[in-house]
Amino acid sequence: MGKGKYVSIFSKTMTSLFEKGGVRTEEAGFMLELLESGCSKEELESILNLRLNDEKTVCRYLGKPFFSVFKQLEGIIGFGASLRIGLQLRLQDDLDKKGYAKMLTYPVFLLFTAYSVTFMFLFAIRPTIENTRASLGMEIGLPNELLQLVFVLFSILSVSMLGWILYRLRFKKVGMYRWLHGKSPNNAWAIKISRRFSLLYGALYTHGLSTREIIGFLSDLKHQSILVTIATQMQDELEKGGRLDCSINDLDPFLAKILKIESNPDFAQKLAHYHLIAQKRMEIIVEKTAYGITMFAYLSIVLLVLSIYQEIMFPLQILQGMN
């Protein structure tokens, strides 16, 4: 096999990987800026050197979940508006993930550090100190086996809870969402879903669709199980001749109040305003969550340091007894 054939195989492999992978957030953001500045489809293709008629190209910019939303929207509000909505959804999702990672990395690291040091202390350091005390006939205090058992049970409980949460998020997402919403209606997840709902609802509303048409569209979305469930409930209420009342209770209470005044002339403006302030509200909630985890981690580390300090003082106690 010649060198040219190796180069050809490498080129095809890299091209395949490039076509399957998504573009960076910055590239998607640049495309959105061009769209919002008024660029047409042809101008986008010229500036970005792309073929937007190729669905694979658009899918790389939007990601699979939001590409399906784009395809469903395209037949209603056109290519440009659908692409803009899809990019906004994708960029919001990227921003949320980066925000969560940035705010939660440090407190999670503190918790992991406290857990690791506790493990080393209980299974490596304290057994030696306990054996030495026993050989000298000194008081042992709480048996280390008991502390180890408590630590193991705590670890099993923590892993089980994490597994239960991941299972619910994977296979029972709607039920998990409702459970959390019932405990805290203003949680970050509810605001995220409501912000997505308001973006799609507002886009369709400004293009002249009626409430029934908008709800019907939202109830047929793909890869958006929570939105579909909420929209289906809204559709059932409308078909029974009722008002949007109980069905919108699964949304952010602030958005629910806006939806109840759809006849208001400023309805579209209020939807747009909600979409803008929702991001800030999410950041505040995540900051509070990160702060709470950090304080818990600090408290755990302080208690751990005090416990280790008390054990480290044991050799000094022996020396004082010998003197």
Short mmCIF file of C-alpha atoms in Angstrom, two decimals:
data_model
loop_
_atom_site.label_atom_id
_atom_site.label_comp_id
_atom_site.label_asym_id
_atom_site.label_seq_id
_atom_site.Cartn_x
_atom_site.Cartn_y
_atom_site.Cartn_z
CA MET A 1 0.00 0.00 0.00
CA GLY A 2 1.49 3.30 -1.11
CA LYS A 3 1.91 6.50 0.84
CA GLY A 4 -0.84 8.20 -1.18
CA LYS A 5 -3.35 5.56 -0.16
CA TYR A 6 -2.51 6.08 3.56
CA VAL A 7 -3.04 9.82 3.10
CA SER A 8 -6.36 9.18 1.37
CA ILE A 9 -7.60 6.91 4.19
CA PHE A 10 -6.53 9.45 6.83
CA SER A 11 -8.25 12.26 4.93
CA LYS A 12 -11.50 10.31 4.61
CA THR A 13 -11.41 9.35 8.29
CA MET A 14 -10.87 12.94 9.45
CA THR A 15 -13.59 14.19 7.08
CA SER A 16 -16.00 11.59 8.47
CA LEU A 17 -15.23 12.57 12.06
CA PHE A 18 -15.61 16.27 11.20
CA GLU A 19 -18.98 15.68 9.57
CA LYS A 20 -20.27 13.69 12.56
CA GLY A 21 -19.04 16.07 15.22
CA GLY A 22 -20.66 19.36 16.19
CA VAL A 23 -19.13 22.77 15.71
CA ARG A 24 -17.85 24.88 18.60
CA THR A 25 -20.09 27.22 20.52
CA GLU A 26 -18.19 30.22 19.15
CA GLU A 27 -18.90 29.19 15.54
CA ALA A 28 -22.59 28.69 16.24
CA GLY A 29 -22.66 32.06 18.00
CA PHE A 30 -21.05 33.74 14.99
CA MET A 31 -23.69 32.26 12.69
CA LEU A 32 -26.43 33.55 15.01
CA GLU A 33 -24.88 37.04 14.97
CA LEU A 34 -24.90 37.00 11.18
CA LEU A 35 -28.54 35.94 11.11
CA GLU A 36 -29.57 38.63 13.58
CA SER A 37 -27.71 41.24 11.54
CA GLY A 38 -30.00 40.44 8.61
CA CYS A 39 -27.87 38.08 6.50
CA SER A 40 -29.76 35.91 4.04
CA LYS A 41 -29.20 32.19 3.53
CA GLU A 42 -27.02 32.88 0.48
CA GLU A 43 -24.93 35.44 2.38
CA LEU A 44 -24.42 32.96 5.22
CA GLU A 45 -23.21 30.32 2.77
CA SER A 46 -20.82 32.81 1.18
CA ILE A 47 -19.38 34.16 4.45
CA LEU A 48 -19.08 30.81 6.23
CA ASN A 49 -18.25 28.78 3.10
CA LEU A 50 -21.05 26.31 3.85
CA ARG A 51 -23.84 24.54 2.02
CA LEU A 52 -26.89 25.06 4.22
CA ASN A 53 -29.00 22.87 1.93
CA ASP A 54 -26.99 19.98 3.35
CA GLU A 55 -28.87 18.80 6.44
CA LYS A 56 -25.69 17.34 7.94
CA THR A 57 -24.13 20.79 8.01
CA VAL A 58 -27.12 22.35 9.77
CA CYS A 59 -27.28 19.41 12.20
CA ARG A 60 -23.63 19.96 13.14
CA TYR A 61 -24.41 23.56 14.07
CA LEU A 62 -27.58 22.78 16.02
CA GLY A 63 -27.05 19.34 17.48
CA LYS A 64 -29.52 16.49 16.99
CA PRO A 65 -32.19 17.53 19.57
CA PHE A 66 -32.43 21.10 18.27
CA PHE A 67 -32.04 20.10 14.62
CA SER A 68 -35.33 18.20 14.89
CA VAL A 69 -36.96 21.35 16.32
CA PHE A 70 -35.51 23.34 13.40
CA LYS A 71 -36.96 20.89 10.84
CA GLN A 72 -40.40 21.06 12.43
CA LEU A 73 -40.30 24.86 12.56
CA GLU A 74 -38.98 25.32 9.03
CA GLY A 75 -42.26 24.48 7.33
CA ILE A 76 -44.10 27.04 9.48
CA ILE A 77 -41.88 30.09 9.91
CA GLY A 78 -39.25 29.58 7.21
CA PHE A 79 -35.58 28.62 7.06
CA GLY A 80 -33.96 31.75 8.50
CA ALA A 81 -36.26 32.16 11.51
CA SER A 82 -36.11 28.42 12.26
CA LEU A 83 -32.32 28.39 12.08
CA ARG A 84 -32.15 31.39 14.43
CA ILE A 85 -34.42 29.68 16.98
CA GLY A 86 -32.41 26.45 16.71
CA LEU A 87 -29.14 28.30 17.27
CA GLN A 88 -30.58 30.17 20.25
CA LEU A 89 -31.70 26.90 21.81
CA ARG A 90 -28.31 25.27 21.21
CA LEU A 91 -26.35 28.27 22.56
CA GLN A 92 -28.56 28.52 25.64
CA ASP A 93 -27.92 24.84 26.35
CA ASP A 94 -24.16 25.29 25.93
CA LEU A 95 -24.19 28.36 28.19
CA ASP A 96 -26.11 26.49 30.88
CA LYS A 97 -23.70 23.56 30.86
CA LYS A 98 -20.64 25.81 31.03
CA GLY A 99 -22.23 27.83 33.82
CA TYR A 100 -23.02 24.72 35.85
CA ALA A 101 -19.52 23.36 35.35
CA LYS A 102 -17.87 26.66 36.30
CA MET A 103 -19.92 27.20 39.46
CA LEU A 104 -20.05 23.61 40.72
CA THR A 105 -16.53 22.37 39.96
CA TYR A 106 -14.92 23.91 43.05
CA PRO A 107 -17.53 22.82 45.64
CA VAL A 108 -17.66 19.31 44.16
CA PHE A 109 -13.85 19.16 44.33
CA LEU A 110 -14.01 20.16 48.01
CA LEU A 111 -16.53 17.42 48.72
CA PHE A 112 -14.42 14.84 46.91
CA THR A 113 -11.32 15.97 48.84
CA ALA A 114 -13.15 15.70 52.17
CA TYR A 115 -14.41 12.23 51.25
CA SER A 116 -10.95 11.02 50.17
CA VAL A 117 -9.21 12.33 53.32
CA THR A 118 -11.91 10.77 55.51
CA PHE A 119 -11.36 7.42 53.78
CA MET A 120 -7.59 7.58 54.33
CA PHE A 121 -8.04 8.64 57.95
CA LEU A 122 -10.50 5.86 58.85
CA PHE A 123 -8.82 3.03 56.94
CA ALA A 124 -5.11 3.91 57.20
CA ILE A 125 -4.34 6.29 60.08
CA ARG A 126 -6.87 5.69 62.84
CA PRO A 127 -6.50 1.86 62.96
CA THR A 128 -2.78 2.29 63.78
CA ILE A 129 -3.53 4.83 66.51
CA GLU A 130 -6.28 2.62 67.94
CA ASN A 131 -3.99 -0.42 68.09
CA THR A 132 -1.32 1.62 69.86
CA ARG A 133 -3.81 2.86 72.43
CA ALA A 134 -5.08 -0.65 73.02
CA SER A 135 -1.55 -1.98 73.56
CA LEU A 136 -0.90 0.76 76.14
CA GLY A 137 -4.19 0.11 77.91
CA MET A 138 -5.51 3.57 77.08
CA GLU A 139 -9.11 4.48 76.34
CA ILE A 140 -9.99 3.90 72.70
CA GLY A 141 -13.19 5.91 72.40
CA LEU A 142 -15.53 5.05 69.53
CA PRO A 143 -14.41 1.78 67.88
CA ASN A 144 -12.91 2.39 64.47
CA GLU A 145 -14.91 -0.53 63.04
CA LEU A 146 -18.10 1.34 63.91
CA LEU A 147 -16.87 4.50 62.21
CA GLN A 148 -15.81 2.51 59.16
CA LEU A 149 -19.24 0.87 59.01
CA VAL A 150 -20.96 4.27 59.17
CA PHE A 151 -18.66 5.54 56.41
CA VAL A 152 -19.38 2.51 54.19
CA LEU A 153 -23.14 2.80 54.74
CA PHE A 154 -22.97 6.50 53.93
CA SER A 155 -21.04 5.73 50.74
CA ILE A 156 -23.55 3.07 49.67
CA LEU A 157 -26.44 5.42 50.40
CA SER A 158 -24.81 8.24 48.42
CA VAL A 159 -24.08 6.01 45.42
CA SER A 160 -27.61 4.58 45.55
CA MET A 161 -29.15 8.05 45.61
CA LEU A 162 -26.95 9.17 42.72
CA GLY A 163 -27.89 6.06 40.74
CA TRP A 164 -31.59 6.64 41.48
CA ILE A 165 -31.35 10.26 40.32
CA LEU A 166 -29.51 9.30 37.11
CA TYR A 167 -32.05 6.55 36.42
CA ARG A 168 -34.95 8.95 36.90
CA LEU A 169 -33.30 11.55 34.69
CA ARG A 170 -32.74 8.95 31.97
CA PHE A 171 -35.97 6.96 32.03
CA LYS A 172 -38.43 8.92 34.20
CA LYS A 173 -37.52 12.48 33.29
CA VAL A 174 -41.05 13.89 33.34
CA GLY A 175 -41.81 12.35 36.74
CA MET A 176 -38.52 13.65 38.14
CA TYR A 177 -39.25 17.10 36.77
CA ARG A 178 -42.70 17.17 38.37
CA TRP A 179 -41.40 15.91 41.69
CA LEU A 180 -38.73 18.62 41.81
CA HIS A 181 -41.20 21.25 40.60
CA GLY A 182 -43.58 20.27 43.38
CA LYS A 183 -40.82 20.75 45.95
CA SER A 184 -39.50 24.00 44.45
CA PRO A 185 -41.46 25.62 41.57
CA ASN A 186 -38.70 28.20 41.00
CA ASN A 187 -35.88 25.70 40.47
CA ALA A 188 -33.33 26.08 37.67
CA TRP A 189 -34.72 23.14 35.68
CA ALA A 190 -38.24 24.63 35.61
CA ILE A 191 -36.83 27.98 34.50
CA LYS A 192 -34.77 26.29 31.77
CA ILE A 193 -37.80 24.42 30.40
CA SER A 194 -39.98 27.54 30.69
CA ARG A 195 -37.39 29.67 28.89
CA ARG A 196 -37.34 27.16 26.03
CA PHE A 197 -41.14 27.11 26.03
CA SER A 198 -41.35 30.91 25.90
CA LEU A 199 -38.84 31.12 23.02
CA LEU A 200 -40.79 28.68 20.86
CA TYR A 201 -44.18 30.06 21.87
CA GLY A 202 -43.09 33.63 21.18
CA ALA A 203 -41.61 32.76 17.76
CA LEU A 204 -44.82 31.07 16.63
CA TYR A 205 -47.03 33.76 18.18
CA THR A 206 -45.25 36.56 16.31
CA HIS A 207 -45.76 34.64 13.04
CA GLY A 208 -49.50 34.78 13.52
CA LEU A 209 -50.31 31.29 14.80
CA SER A 210 -53.25 30.86 17.14
CA THR A 211 -52.95 29.45 20.64
CA ARG A 212 -54.35 26.08 19.53
CA GLU A 213 -51.91 25.90 16.63
CA ILE A 214 -48.96 26.78 18.85
CA ILE A 215 -49.90 24.23 21.50
CA GLY A 216 -50.50 21.60 18.81
CA PHE A 217 -47.02 22.22 17.41
CA LEU A 218 -45.37 22.04 20.84
CA SER A 219 -47.16 18.77 21.64
CA ASP A 220 -45.53 17.16 18.56
CA LEU A 221 -41.93 18.18 19.30
CA LYS A 222 -39.23 15.50 19.20
CA HIS A 223 -36.55 15.02 21.88
CA GLN A 224 -38.41 17.42 24.21
CA SER A 225 -40.39 15.08 26.47
CA ILE A 226 -41.14 17.59 29.23
CA LEU A 227 -42.30 20.30 26.83
CA VAL A 228 -44.44 17.77 24.98
CA THR A 229 -46.08 16.61 28.22
CA ILE A 230 -46.90 20.17 29.29
CA ALA A 231 -48.18 21.10 25.82
CA THR A 232 -50.32 17.95 25.66
CA GLN A 233 -51.96 18.86 28.96
CA MET A 234 -52.59 22.37 27.66
CA GLN A 235 -54.09 20.92 24.48
CA ASP A 236 -56.43 18.68 26.50
CA GLU A 237 -57.63 21.68 28.50
CA LEU A 238 -58.30 23.69 25.35
CA GLU A 239 -60.20 20.82 23.70
CA LYS A 240 -62.44 20.56 26.75
CA GLY A 241 -63.29 24.22 26.35
CA GLY A 242 -61.40 25.30 29.44
CA ARG A 243 -58.75 27.91 30.05
CA LEU A 244 -55.03 27.37 30.41
CA ASP A 245 -54.99 26.97 34.16
CA CYS A 246 -53.86 23.68 35.74
CA SER A 247 -51.72 22.61 32.76
CA ILE A 248 -49.37 25.61 33.00
CA ASN A 249 -48.66 24.96 36.68
CA ASP A 250 -45.75 22.73 35.60
CA LEU A 251 -43.99 25.80 34.20
CA ASP A 252 -42.14 28.55 36.02
CA PRO A 253 -44.83 30.46 38.00
CA PHE A 254 -43.61 33.73 36.50
CA LEU A 255 -44.18 32.46 32.94
CA ALA A 256 -47.52 30.93 33.95
CA LYS A 257 -48.74 34.40 34.95
CA ILE A 258 -47.69 35.80 31.56
CA LEU A 259 -49.52 33.04 29.65
CA LYS A 260 -52.74 33.90 31.46
CA ILE A 261 -52.73 37.40 29.89
CA GLU A 262 -52.30 36.34 26.26
CA SER A 263 -55.01 38.81 25.21
CA ASN A 264 -52.87 41.67 26.51
CA PRO A 265 -51.40 43.83 23.69
CA ASP A 266 -47.95 43.57 25.32
CA PHE A 267 -48.04 39.76 25.46
CA ALA A 268 -45.26 39.20 22.90
CA GLN A 269 -43.10 41.84 24.58
CA LYS A 270 -43.62 40.24 27.98
CA LEU A 271 -42.62 36.84 26.58
CA ALA A 272 -39.43 38.34 25.17
CA HIS A 273 -38.75 40.07 28.49
CA TYR A 274 -39.23 36.80 30.37
CA HIS A 275 -36.78 35.09 28.06
CA LEU A 276 -34.15 37.71 28.88
CA ILE A 277 -34.52 37.66 32.66
CA ALA A 278 -34.79 33.86 32.91
CA GLN A 279 -31.05 33.46 32.30
CA LYS A 280 -30.18 35.76 35.18
CA ARG A 281 -32.60 33.95 37.49
CA MET A 282 -31.00 30.62 36.58
CA GLU A 283 -27.53 31.97 37.32
CA ILE A 284 -28.66 33.20 40.75
CA ILE A 285 -30.18 29.81 41.62
CA VAL A 286 -27.07 27.91 40.51
CA GLU A 287 -24.87 30.34 42.48
CA LYS A 288 -26.94 29.71 45.61
CA THR A 289 -26.71 25.95 45.06
CA ALA A 290 -22.95 26.15 44.61
CA TYR A 291 -22.66 28.32 47.73
CA GLY A 292 -24.65 25.80 49.77
CA ILE A 293 -22.49 22.89 48.58
CA THR A 294 -19.33 24.89 49.29
CA MET A 295 -20.43 25.72 52.84
CA PHE A 296 -21.29 22.06 53.47
CA ALA A 297 -17.88 21.02 52.13
CA TYR A 298 -16.09 23.60 54.31
CA LEU A 299 -18.00 22.38 57.38
CA SER A 300 -17.09 18.79 56.59
CA ILE A 301 -13.42 19.69 56.17
CA VAL A 302 -13.37 21.68 59.45
CA LEU A 303 -14.89 18.75 61.38
CA LEU A 304 -12.45 16.39 59.70
CA VAL A 305 -9.45 18.58 60.57
CA LEU A 306 -10.55 18.81 64.20
CA SER A 307 -10.92 15.01 64.38
CA ILE A 308 -7.50 14.43 62.83
CA TYR A 309 -5.93 17.04 65.11
CA GLN A 310 -7.34 15.26 68.15
CA GLU A 311 -5.86 11.98 66.99
CA ILE A 312 -2.51 13.54 66.12
CA MET A 313 -2.25 14.88 69.67
CA PHE A 314 -2.16 11.28 70.92
CA PRO A 315 1.66 10.91 70.64
CA LEU A 316 2.08 14.08 72.72
CA GLN A 317 -0.21 12.61 75.36
CA ILE A 318 2.03 9.54 75.51
CA LEU A 319 5.16 11.67 75.91
CA GLN A 320 3.56 13.71 78.66
CA GLY A 321 2.57 10.50 80.46
CA MET A 322 6.11 9.18 80.24
CA ASN A 323 7.48 12.38 81.79
#
